């Protein structure tokens, strides 16, 4: 153990599940550094993450990202009380880079190794930013790879999954719709920026109906309806469109309608789940939590119901290692440890 007291452990977090190489240092819940090397520029020409390219770039970046995180925090490996790493879900070649690096550091320094579920990291990013959240809370985790609702009954209980997506993730739907219109990758922030310049009532995109009454999500219907409309109106463009900074008014109307329908669906599911669980708080995490309309609509609905609402700032909403260290901190304090046999689990669920 380093010099830090056990209740305020000094932890290194490592994240490499998709297209961000990230490392962070936490002392207790205080973020001493949060370094994110994004591969967006690497994948943008393809309009999506190319797994082989991603893992190669993680390999190139991981040492320098970890060194930078330690330097910014003003600590060395010898000061650490543990190493937390994402071991799933994600791309196997990418996860392995982080897992092997974390294992080497932990083994070489005799430190506890903490294996973290990436989705639990997103979920707990809210706690990391805001401290304790009133219980029970209903948590929407919405990113490029996953979308789900999780109930946290009380602080000591593990998250319970209430709903998941049956096809695409919310962020993936944003990315695919943007791509079919020739707009840059990742599509979510682009749609967020362009939607206010369009008419959200222009195109009707109906939410899916689940015949079994579950609160599960589905986004492929929104995507297909948007594609049909775009094809019928001649709005599709090859990716990346050369004139991508000047989408037509009709394209803006489609983007506004798409965003408003997807957000209405997310908000409806989140609030229904919160009502059913008697939640006192609703929380947003994952990259899609950056969406301005989603934040505004959830805040309005939460206020109407007298619920507390929490979302995360951008550097904690997108993939980052501070959230991974936060889950590692919780594991360390409750005595949980991973063994040297920790392996990447691409299909890990929460
Ligand atoms: O959490 P994240 O960084 O990585 C994953 O774990 O997937 O999420 C990335 C996703 C992308 O699909 C991106 O388009 C979406 O989050 N995203 C947004 C916004 N910012 C990022 N979606 C909608 N509106 C945004 N402002
Ligand atoms: Zn993520």
mmCIF file of C-alpha atoms and ligand atoms in Angstrom:
data_model
loop_
_atom_site.group_PDB
_atom_site.id
_atom_site.type_symbol
_atom_site.label_atom_id
_atom_site.label_comp_id
_atom_site.label_asym_id
_atom_site.label_seq_id
_atom_site.Cartn_x
_atom_site.Cartn_y
_atom_site.Cartn_z
ATOM 1 C CA UNK A 1 0.000 0.000 0.000
ATOM 2 C CA UNK A 2 1.107 3.537 -0.710
ATOM 3 C CA UNK A 3 1.098 6.379 1.769
ATOM 4 C CA UNK A 4 -2.600 7.149 1.243
ATOM 5 C CA UNK A 5 -5.033 6.168 3.964
ATOM 6 C CA UNK A 6 -7.122 3.095 3.171
ATOM 7 C CA UNK A 7 -10.374 5.087 3.114
ATOM 8 C CA UNK A 8 -8.904 7.483 0.530
ATOM 9 C CA UNK A 9 -6.982 5.055 -1.707
ATOM 10 C CA UNK A 10 -4.840 6.304 -4.545
ATOM 11 C CA UNK A 11 -6.009 4.451 -7.640
ATOM 12 C CA UNK A 12 -4.933 4.291 -11.245
ATOM 13 C CA UNK A 13 -7.789 3.622 -13.678
ATOM 14 C CA UNK A 14 -7.271 2.308 -17.214
ATOM 15 C CA UNK A 15 -9.863 2.246 -20.010
ATOM 16 C CA UNK A 16 -9.385 0.916 -23.568
ATOM 17 C CA UNK A 17 -12.660 -0.831 -24.430
ATOM 18 C CA UNK A 18 -13.435 1.054 -27.649
ATOM 19 C CA UNK A 19 -11.828 4.076 -29.296
ATOM 20 C CA UNK A 20 -10.542 6.090 -26.342
ATOM 21 C CA UNK A 21 -7.266 5.253 -24.607
ATOM 22 C CA UNK A 22 -7.716 6.655 -21.119
ATOM 23 C CA UNK A 23 -5.979 6.709 -17.748
ATOM 24 C CA UNK A 24 -6.898 8.556 -14.570
ATOM 25 C CA UNK A 25 -5.717 8.897 -10.991
ATOM 26 C CA UNK A 26 -8.165 9.215 -8.115
ATOM 27 C CA UNK A 27 -7.453 9.851 -4.432
ATOM 28 C CA UNK A 28 -10.651 8.729 -2.800
ATOM 29 C CA UNK A 29 -13.245 10.395 -5.002
ATOM 30 C CA UNK A 30 -11.013 13.322 -5.914
ATOM 31 C CA UNK A 31 -9.964 13.256 -9.565
ATOM 32 C CA UNK A 32 -6.240 14.087 -9.672
ATOM 33 C CA UNK A 33 -6.010 13.491 -13.426
ATOM 34 C CA UNK A 34 -8.272 12.255 -16.231
ATOM 35 C CA UNK A 35 -6.396 11.799 -19.506
ATOM 36 C CA UNK A 36 -8.286 10.738 -22.642
ATOM 37 C CA UNK A 37 -6.569 10.087 -25.991
ATOM 38 C CA UNK A 38 -9.433 9.912 -28.468
ATOM 39 C CA UNK A 39 -9.098 7.990 -31.733
ATOM 40 C CA UNK A 40 -11.924 9.915 -33.422
ATOM 41 C CA UNK A 41 -9.582 11.242 -36.115
ATOM 42 C CA UNK A 42 -8.357 7.706 -36.831
ATOM 43 C CA UNK A 43 -11.856 6.291 -37.360
ATOM 44 C CA UNK A 44 -13.616 9.316 -38.874
ATOM 45 C CA UNK A 45 -12.628 8.470 -42.483
ATOM 46 C CA UNK A 46 -14.476 5.136 -42.081
ATOM 47 C CA UNK A 47 -17.501 6.608 -40.305
ATOM 48 C CA UNK A 48 -17.154 4.116 -37.439
ATOM 49 C CA UNK A 49 -14.655 2.264 -35.266
ATOM 50 C CA UNK A 50 -12.413 -0.233 -37.082
ATOM 51 C CA UNK A 51 -11.487 -2.765 -34.350
ATOM 52 C CA UNK A 52 -8.044 -3.686 -35.706
ATOM 53 C CA UNK A 53 -7.016 -0.049 -36.059
ATOM 54 C CA UNK A 54 -8.388 0.702 -32.598
ATOM 55 C CA UNK A 55 -6.394 -1.983 -30.798
ATOM 56 C CA UNK A 56 -3.206 -0.992 -32.595
ATOM 57 C CA UNK A 57 -3.665 2.623 -31.557
ATOM 58 C CA UNK A 58 -4.331 1.618 -27.951
ATOM 59 C CA UNK A 59 -1.001 -0.232 -27.967
ATOM 60 C CA UNK A 60 0.772 2.861 -29.243
ATOM 61 C CA UNK A 61 -0.914 5.232 -26.790
ATOM 62 C CA UNK A 62 -1.362 3.375 -23.533
ATOM 63 C CA UNK A 63 2.073 3.907 -21.965
ATOM 64 C CA UNK A 64 2.182 7.609 -22.686
ATOM 65 C CA UNK A 65 -1.409 8.082 -21.519
ATOM 66 C CA UNK A 66 -0.658 6.347 -18.202
ATOM 67 C CA UNK A 67 2.595 8.300 -17.752
ATOM 68 C CA UNK A 68 0.748 11.547 -18.426
ATOM 69 C CA UNK A 69 -2.025 10.688 -15.955
ATOM 70 C CA UNK A 70 0.536 9.888 -13.233
ATOM 71 C CA UNK A 71 2.579 13.022 -13.992
ATOM 72 C CA UNK A 72 -0.476 15.296 -13.952
ATOM 73 C CA UNK A 73 -1.505 13.773 -10.617
ATOM 74 C CA UNK A 74 2.036 14.266 -9.300
ATOM 75 C CA UNK A 75 2.400 10.629 -8.237
ATOM 76 C CA UNK A 76 4.432 7.584 -9.274
ATOM 77 C CA UNK A 77 3.534 3.910 -9.591
ATOM 78 C CA UNK A 78 5.073 3.346 -6.153
ATOM 79 C CA UNK A 79 2.450 5.591 -4.515
ATOM 80 C CA UNK A 80 -0.563 3.649 -5.808
ATOM 81 C CA UNK A 81 -2.927 1.546 -3.698
ATOM 82 C CA UNK A 82 -4.400 -0.338 -6.656
ATOM 83 C CA UNK A 83 -5.020 -0.533 -10.403
ATOM 84 C CA UNK A 84 -8.527 -0.657 -11.879
ATOM 85 C CA UNK A 85 -9.142 -1.666 -15.479
ATOM 86 C CA UNK A 86 -12.099 -2.170 -17.821
ATOM 87 C CA UNK A 87 -12.325 -5.874 -18.756
ATOM 88 C CA UNK A 88 -15.658 -5.713 -20.664
ATOM 89 C CA UNK A 89 -17.862 -5.144 -22.508
ATOM 90 C CA UNK A 90 -16.020 -3.877 -25.578
ATOM 91 C CA UNK A 91 -13.796 -4.905 -28.465
ATOM 92 C CA UNK A 92 -11.650 -7.857 -27.449
ATOM 93 C CA UNK A 93 -8.365 -6.636 -28.962
ATOM 94 C CA UNK A 94 -8.878 -3.241 -27.351
ATOM 95 C CA UNK A 95 -9.819 -4.590 -23.924
ATOM 96 C CA UNK A 96 -6.763 -6.861 -23.912
ATOM 97 C CA UNK A 97 -4.393 -3.897 -24.209
ATOM 98 C CA UNK A 98 -5.769 -2.346 -21.012
ATOM 99 C CA UNK A 99 -6.116 -5.610 -19.130
ATOM 100 C CA UNK A 100 -2.573 -6.785 -19.904
ATOM 101 C CA UNK A 101 -1.113 -3.407 -19.014
ATOM 102 C CA UNK A 102 -3.005 -3.251 -15.716
ATOM 103 C CA UNK A 103 -1.982 -6.801 -14.839
ATOM 104 C CA UNK A 104 1.670 -6.029 -15.549
ATOM 105 C CA UNK A 105 1.597 -2.943 -13.308
ATOM 106 C CA UNK A 106 -0.307 -4.702 -10.527
ATOM 107 C CA UNK A 107 1.918 -7.779 -10.609
ATOM 108 C CA UNK A 108 5.150 -5.801 -10.916
ATOM 109 C CA UNK A 109 4.267 -3.528 -7.988
ATOM 110 C CA UNK A 110 2.392 -6.053 -5.860
ATOM 111 C CA UNK A 111 -0.792 -3.991 -6.066
ATOM 112 C CA UNK A 112 -4.451 -5.073 -5.888
ATOM 113 C CA UNK A 113 -6.002 -5.473 -9.358
ATOM 114 C CA UNK A 114 -9.621 -4.409 -9.800
ATOM 115 C CA UNK A 115 -11.606 -5.603 -12.843
ATOM 116 C CA UNK A 116 -14.327 -3.151 -13.831
ATOM 117 C CA UNK A 117 -17.447 -3.485 -15.987
ATOM 118 C CA UNK A 118 -17.414 -0.516 -18.377
ATOM 119 C CA UNK A 119 -21.178 0.016 -17.986
ATOM 120 C CA UNK A 120 -20.895 0.164 -14.204
ATOM 121 C CA UNK A 121 -18.203 2.782 -14.789
ATOM 122 C CA UNK A 122 -20.611 4.923 -16.822
ATOM 123 C CA UNK A 123 -23.311 4.467 -14.210
ATOM 124 C CA UNK A 124 -21.022 5.448 -11.305
ATOM 125 C CA UNK A 125 -19.630 8.475 -13.151
ATOM 126 C CA UNK A 126 -22.658 10.303 -11.761
ATOM 127 C CA UNK A 127 -21.598 9.499 -8.176
ATOM 128 C CA UNK A 128 -18.045 10.513 -8.971
ATOM 129 C CA UNK A 129 -19.172 13.972 -10.072
ATOM 130 C CA UNK A 130 -21.985 14.614 -7.611
ATOM 131 C CA UNK A 131 -21.191 12.590 -4.487
ATOM 132 C CA UNK A 132 -24.072 10.667 -2.986
ATOM 133 C CA UNK A 133 -27.303 10.392 -4.951
ATOM 134 C CA UNK A 134 -30.700 9.950 -3.229
ATOM 135 C CA UNK A 135 -31.954 6.332 -3.301
ATOM 136 C CA UNK A 136 -33.654 4.706 -5.015
ATOM 137 C CA UNK A 137 -32.364 6.113 -8.280
ATOM 138 C CA UNK A 138 -33.232 5.209 -11.879
ATOM 139 C CA UNK A 139 -30.185 5.400 -14.139
ATOM 140 C CA UNK A 140 -30.163 5.722 -17.909
ATOM 141 C CA UNK A 141 -26.827 4.608 -19.352
ATOM 142 C CA UNK A 142 -26.776 5.536 -23.042
ATOM 143 C CA UNK A 143 -23.638 5.317 -25.152
ATOM 144 C CA UNK A 144 -22.480 4.272 -28.596
ATOM 145 C CA UNK A 145 -22.432 0.599 -27.660
ATOM 146 C CA UNK A 146 -25.087 0.190 -24.956
ATOM 147 C CA UNK A 147 -28.369 1.562 -23.731
ATOM 148 C CA UNK A 148 -30.036 0.418 -20.531
ATOM 149 C CA UNK A 149 -31.983 1.408 -17.436
ATOM 150 C CA UNK A 150 -30.642 0.428 -14.020
ATOM 151 C CA UNK A 151 -32.221 0.728 -10.592
ATOM 152 C CA UNK A 152 -30.021 1.412 -7.600
ATOM 153 C CA UNK A 153 -32.206 0.507 -4.642
ATOM 154 C CA UNK A 154 -29.738 1.842 -2.126
ATOM 155 C CA UNK A 155 -26.060 2.669 -2.027
ATOM 156 C CA UNK A 156 -25.019 -0.827 -0.927
ATOM 157 C CA UNK A 157 -27.061 -2.709 -3.562
ATOM 158 C CA UNK A 158 -25.593 -3.646 -6.936
ATOM 159 C CA UNK A 159 -27.378 -2.044 -9.903
ATOM 160 C CA UNK A 160 -30.421 -3.985 -11.144
ATOM 161 C CA UNK A 161 -31.120 -3.907 -14.865
ATOM 162 C CA UNK A 162 -34.674 -2.816 -15.670
ATOM 163 C CA UNK A 163 -34.356 -2.515 -19.456
ATOM 164 C CA UNK A 164 -31.842 -2.937 -22.249
ATOM 165 C CA UNK A 165 -31.822 -2.304 -25.972
ATOM 166 C CA UNK A 166 -32.968 -5.111 -28.236
ATOM 167 C CA UNK A 167 -30.987 -3.871 -31.223
ATOM 168 C CA UNK A 168 -28.902 -0.708 -31.707
ATOM 169 C CA UNK A 169 -27.656 1.500 -28.896
ATOM 170 C CA UNK A 170 -28.990 5.077 -28.762
ATOM 171 C CA UNK A 171 -25.641 6.616 -29.728
ATOM 172 C CA UNK A 172 -25.227 4.102 -32.535
ATOM 173 C CA UNK A 173 -28.577 5.237 -33.988
ATOM 174 C CA UNK A 174 -27.393 8.875 -33.909
ATOM 175 C CA UNK A 175 -24.143 7.848 -35.600
ATOM 176 C CA UNK A 176 -25.836 5.766 -38.319
ATOM 177 C CA UNK A 177 -28.453 8.384 -39.204
ATOM 178 C CA UNK A 178 -25.775 11.073 -39.431
ATOM 179 C CA UNK A 179 -23.633 8.809 -41.613
ATOM 180 C CA UNK A 180 -26.424 8.067 -44.111
ATOM 181 C CA UNK A 181 -26.778 11.837 -44.541
ATOM 182 C CA UNK A 182 -23.026 12.181 -45.144
ATOM 183 C CA UNK A 183 -22.424 13.970 -41.818
ATOM 184 C CA UNK A 184 -19.159 13.538 -39.870
ATOM 185 C CA UNK A 185 -18.455 10.847 -37.273
ATOM 186 C CA UNK A 186 -19.410 10.638 -34.447
ATOM 187 C CA UNK A 187 -22.899 11.716 -35.419
ATOM 188 C CA UNK A 188 -24.381 12.414 -31.968
ATOM 189 C CA UNK A 189 -22.737 15.811 -31.353
ATOM 190 C CA UNK A 190 -23.388 16.830 -34.988
ATOM 191 C CA UNK A 191 -27.089 16.026 -34.762
ATOM 192 C CA UNK A 192 -27.251 17.844 -31.415
ATOM 193 C CA UNK A 193 -25.742 20.944 -33.058
ATOM 194 C CA UNK A 194 -27.855 20.888 -36.256
ATOM 195 C CA UNK A 195 -31.238 19.804 -34.857
ATOM 196 C CA UNK A 196 -32.149 23.257 -33.415
ATOM 197 C CA UNK A 197 -31.994 24.637 -36.995
ATOM 198 C CA UNK A 198 -34.660 22.175 -38.218
ATOM 199 C CA UNK A 199 -38.372 21.621 -37.662
ATOM 200 C CA UNK A 200 -38.887 18.693 -35.282
ATOM 201 C CA UNK A 201 -42.517 18.280 -36.450
ATOM 202 C CA UNK A 202 -41.549 17.849 -40.112
ATOM 203 C CA UNK A 203 -41.161 14.038 -40.128
ATOM 204 C CA UNK A 204 -43.202 11.577 -38.076
ATOM 205 C CA UNK A 205 -41.071 8.800 -36.572
ATOM 206 C CA UNK A 206 -43.086 6.526 -34.299
ATOM 207 C CA UNK A 207 -41.620 4.876 -31.204
ATOM 208 C CA UNK A 208 -41.521 1.047 -31.117
ATOM 209 C CA UNK A 209 -44.206 -0.843 -29.240
ATOM 210 C CA UNK A 210 -43.172 -3.824 -27.132
ATOM 211 C CA UNK A 211 -45.880 -6.452 -27.258
ATOM 212 C CA UNK A 212 -44.756 -7.871 -23.883
ATOM 213 C CA UNK A 213 -45.108 -4.499 -22.138
ATOM 214 C CA UNK A 214 -41.396 -4.403 -21.216
ATOM 215 C CA UNK A 215 -39.483 -1.145 -20.942
ATOM 216 C CA UNK A 216 -36.760 -2.412 -23.297
ATOM 217 C CA UNK A 217 -35.421 -0.052 -25.931
ATOM 218 C CA UNK A 218 -35.251 -0.434 -29.700
ATOM 219 C CA UNK A 219 -33.729 2.122 -32.042
ATOM 220 C CA UNK A 220 -33.505 0.301 -35.360
ATOM 221 C CA UNK A 221 -37.084 1.322 -36.289
ATOM 222 C CA UNK A 222 -36.216 5.027 -35.898
ATOM 223 C CA UNK A 223 -33.122 4.478 -38.014
ATOM 224 C CA UNK A 224 -34.961 2.595 -40.780
ATOM 225 C CA UNK A 225 -37.781 5.157 -40.889
ATOM 226 C CA UNK A 226 -35.194 7.947 -41.148
ATOM 227 C CA UNK A 227 -33.434 6.065 -43.963
ATOM 228 C CA UNK A 228 -36.703 5.533 -45.887
ATOM 229 C CA UNK A 229 -37.569 9.205 -45.585
ATOM 230 C CA UNK A 230 -34.057 10.255 -46.613
ATOM 231 C CA UNK A 231 -34.128 7.951 -49.653
ATOM 232 C CA UNK A 232 -37.609 9.078 -50.720
ATOM 233 C CA UNK A 233 -36.553 12.745 -50.524
ATOM 234 C CA UNK A 234 -33.095 12.230 -52.038
ATOM 235 C CA UNK A 235 -31.316 13.301 -48.834
ATOM 236 C CA UNK A 236 -28.856 10.410 -48.515
ATOM 237 C CA UNK A 237 -25.256 11.290 -49.358
ATOM 238 C CA UNK A 238 -22.094 9.254 -49.641
ATOM 239 C CA UNK A 239 -19.960 9.356 -46.524
ATOM 240 C CA UNK A 240 -18.267 11.718 -45.894
ATOM 241 C CA UNK A 241 -20.165 14.255 -47.961
ATOM 242 C CA UNK A 242 -17.871 16.920 -49.413
ATOM 243 C CA UNK A 243 -20.290 19.689 -48.542
ATOM 244 C CA UNK A 244 -20.887 18.298 -45.105
ATOM 245 C CA UNK A 245 -21.014 21.648 -43.380
ATOM 246 C CA UNK A 246 -24.030 22.706 -45.381
ATOM 247 C CA UNK A 247 -26.815 20.143 -45.011
ATOM 248 C CA UNK A 248 -30.103 21.157 -46.645
ATOM 249 C CA UNK A 249 -33.103 22.453 -44.713
ATOM 250 C CA UNK A 250 -34.885 19.158 -45.357
ATOM 251 C CA UNK A 251 -31.939 17.288 -43.845
ATOM 252 C CA UNK A 252 -32.022 19.560 -40.804
ATOM 253 C CA UNK A 253 -35.753 18.903 -40.442
ATOM 254 C CA UNK A 254 -35.123 15.163 -40.527
ATOM 255 C CA UNK A 255 -32.347 15.472 -37.923
ATOM 256 C CA UNK A 256 -34.568 17.574 -35.660
ATOM 257 C CA UNK A 257 -37.442 15.082 -36.006
ATOM 258 C CA UNK A 258 -35.137 12.114 -35.400
ATOM 259 C CA UNK A 259 -33.543 13.645 -32.309
ATOM 260 C CA UNK A 260 -36.849 14.734 -30.859
ATOM 261 C CA UNK A 261 -38.439 11.271 -31.381
ATOM 262 C CA UNK A 262 -35.472 9.396 -29.902
ATOM 263 C CA UNK A 263 -35.252 11.765 -26.935
ATOM 264 C CA UNK A 264 -39.027 11.544 -26.302
ATOM 265 C CA UNK A 265 -38.715 7.734 -26.306
ATOM 266 C CA UNK A 266 -35.736 7.748 -23.906
ATOM 267 C CA UNK A 267 -37.434 10.220 -21.565
ATOM 268 C CA UNK A 268 -40.701 8.263 -21.594
ATOM 269 C CA UNK A 269 -38.939 4.991 -20.716
ATOM 270 C CA UNK A 270 -36.764 6.592 -18.029
ATOM 271 C CA UNK A 271 -39.661 8.366 -16.356
ATOM 272 C CA UNK A 272 -41.985 5.349 -16.513
ATOM 273 C CA UNK A 273 -39.277 3.211 -14.905
ATOM 274 C CA UNK A 274 -38.628 5.891 -12.273
ATOM 275 C CA UNK A 275 -42.349 6.104 -11.441
ATOM 276 C CA UNK A 276 -42.722 2.326 -11.227
ATOM 277 C CA UNK A 277 -39.700 2.014 -8.913
ATOM 278 C CA UNK A 278 -40.692 4.962 -6.703
ATOM 279 C CA UNK A 279 -37.330 6.560 -7.521
ATOM 280 C CA UNK A 280 -36.229 9.778 -5.805
ATOM 281 C CA UNK A 281 -33.614 10.583 -8.425
ATOM 282 C CA UNK A 282 -32.988 10.069 -12.129
ATOM 283 C CA UNK A 283 -29.447 9.978 -13.544
ATOM 284 C CA UNK A 284 -27.998 10.213 -17.050
ATOM 285 C CA UNK A 285 -24.620 8.810 -18.068
ATOM 286 C CA UNK A 286 -22.712 7.693 -21.189
ATOM 287 C CA UNK A 287 -21.916 9.740 -24.283
ATOM 288 C CA UNK A 288 -25.569 10.336 -25.167
ATOM 289 C CA UNK A 289 -26.008 12.052 -21.782
ATOM 290 C CA UNK A 290 -24.229 14.989 -23.473
ATOM 291 C CA UNK A 291 -27.301 15.535 -25.675
ATOM 292 C CA UNK A 292 -28.718 18.983 -24.918
ATOM 293 C CA UNK A 293 -32.345 18.135 -25.662
ATOM 294 C CA UNK A 294 -32.187 14.948 -23.582
ATOM 295 C CA UNK A 295 -30.772 16.819 -20.593
ATOM 296 C CA UNK A 296 -33.372 19.564 -20.892
ATOM 297 C CA UNK A 297 -36.327 17.204 -21.271
ATOM 298 C CA UNK A 298 -35.232 14.948 -18.389
ATOM 299 C CA UNK A 299 -34.676 17.996 -16.174
ATOM 300 C CA UNK A 300 -38.189 19.279 -16.998
ATOM 301 C CA UNK A 301 -39.868 15.938 -16.367
ATOM 302 C CA UNK A 302 -37.909 15.375 -13.158
ATOM 303 C CA UNK A 303 -38.881 18.796 -11.865
ATOM 304 C CA UNK A 304 -42.541 18.178 -12.670
ATOM 305 C CA UNK A 305 -42.405 15.023 -10.544
ATOM 306 C CA UNK A 306 -40.288 16.499 -7.751
ATOM 307 C CA UNK A 307 -37.365 14.168 -8.496
ATOM 308 C CA UNK A 308 -33.699 15.058 -8.248
ATOM 309 C CA UNK A 309 -31.892 14.892 -11.604
ATOM 310 C CA UNK A 310 -28.191 14.310 -12.191
ATOM 311 C CA UNK A 311 -26.183 14.150 -15.381
ATOM 312 C CA UNK A 312 -22.443 14.141 -15.933
ATOM 313 C CA UNK A 313 -20.133 16.709 -17.442
ATOM 314 C CA UNK A 314 -18.630 15.909 -20.826
ATOM 315 C CA UNK A 315 -15.232 14.479 -19.765
ATOM 316 C CA UNK A 316 -16.985 12.045 -17.423
ATOM 317 C CA UNK A 317 -19.835 11.217 -19.849
ATOM 318 C CA UNK A 318 -17.678 10.007 -22.731
ATOM 319 C CA UNK A 319 -15.371 7.030 -22.249
ATOM 320 C CA UNK A 320 -12.869 7.869 -19.510
ATOM 321 C CA UNK A 321 -10.818 6.110 -16.862
ATOM 322 C CA UNK A 322 -11.864 8.206 -13.848
ATOM 323 C CA UNK A 323 -15.196 6.367 -13.805
ATOM 324 C CA UNK A 324 -13.312 3.056 -13.979
ATOM 325 C CA UNK A 325 -11.114 4.030 -11.020
ATOM 326 C CA UNK A 326 -14.273 5.035 -9.102
ATOM 327 C CA UNK A 327 -15.745 1.536 -9.464
ATOM 328 C CA UNK A 328 -12.321 0.113 -8.579
ATOM 329 C CA UNK A 329 -12.309 2.258 -5.421
ATOM 330 C CA UNK A 330 -15.646 0.786 -4.386
ATOM 331 C CA UNK A 331 -14.354 -2.747 -4.993
ATOM 332 C CA UNK A 332 -11.156 -2.103 -3.060
ATOM 333 C CA UNK A 333 -13.063 -0.764 -0.057
ATOM 334 C CA UNK A 334 -15.436 -3.749 -0.080
ATOM 335 C CA UNK A 335 -12.543 -6.223 -0.340
ATOM 336 C CA UNK A 336 -13.138 -7.367 -3.920
ATOM 337 C CA UNK A 337 -10.048 -8.173 -6.018
ATOM 338 C CA UNK A 338 -9.412 -9.603 -9.470
ATOM 339 C CA UNK A 339 -6.877 -12.393 -9.929
ATOM 340 C CA UNK A 340 -4.003 -12.549 -12.388
ATOM 341 C CA UNK A 341 -6.341 -14.665 -14.525
ATOM 342 C CA UNK A 342 -8.475 -11.576 -15.244
ATOM 343 C CA UNK A 343 -9.341 -11.720 -18.935
ATOM 344 C CA UNK A 344 -11.126 -9.527 -21.458
ATOM 345 C CA UNK A 345 -14.863 -10.288 -21.662
ATOM 346 C CA UNK A 346 -16.221 -8.572 -24.790
ATOM 347 C CA UNK A 347 -19.832 -9.585 -24.093
ATOM 348 C CA UNK A 348 -19.846 -8.798 -20.362
ATOM 349 C CA UNK A 349 -23.302 -7.657 -19.191
ATOM 350 C CA UNK A 350 -24.477 -5.460 -16.361
HETATM 351 O O1 LIG B 1 -19.840 6.732 -23.889
HETATM 352 P P1 LIG B 1 -19.228 6.964 -25.210
HETATM 353 O O2 LIG B 1 -18.134 7.983 -25.333
HETATM 354 O O3 LIG B 1 -18.621 5.645 -25.797
HETATM 355 C C1 LIG B 1 -19.234 4.408 -25.737
HETATM 356 O O4 LIG B 1 -19.131 3.721 -24.690
HETATM 357 O O5 LIG B 1 -19.874 4.064 -26.763
HETATM 358 O O6 LIG B 1 -20.425 7.331 -26.225
HETATM 359 C C2 LIG B 1 -20.206 7.662 -27.542
HETATM 360 C C3 LIG B 1 -21.578 7.861 -28.189
HETATM 361 C C4 LIG B 1 -21.481 8.085 -29.696
HETATM 362 O O7 LIG B 1 -22.442 7.248 -30.331
HETATM 363 C C5 LIG B 1 -21.835 9.556 -29.855
HETATM 364 O O8 LIG B 1 -22.459 9.861 -31.097
HETATM 365 C C6 LIG B 1 -22.787 9.764 -28.704
HETATM 366 O O9 LIG B 1 -22.217 9.021 -27.649
HETATM 367 N N1 LIG B 1 -22.883 11.184 -28.340
HETATM 368 C C7 LIG B 1 -24.019 11.901 -28.456
HETATM 369 C C8 LIG B 1 -23.684 13.228 -28.089
HETATM 370 N N2 LIG B 1 -22.363 13.258 -27.740
HETATM 371 C C9 LIG B 1 -21.883 11.995 -27.896
HETATM 372 N N3 LIG B 1 -25.252 11.559 -28.853
HETATM 373 C C10 LIG B 1 -26.188 12.522 -28.890
HETATM 374 N N4 LIG B 1 -25.945 13.813 -28.568
HETATM 375 C C11 LIG B 1 -24.719 14.207 -28.156
HETATM 376 N N5 LIG B 1 -24.486 15.478 -27.822
HETATM 377 ZN ZN1 LIG B 2 -18.677 3.842 -22.945
#
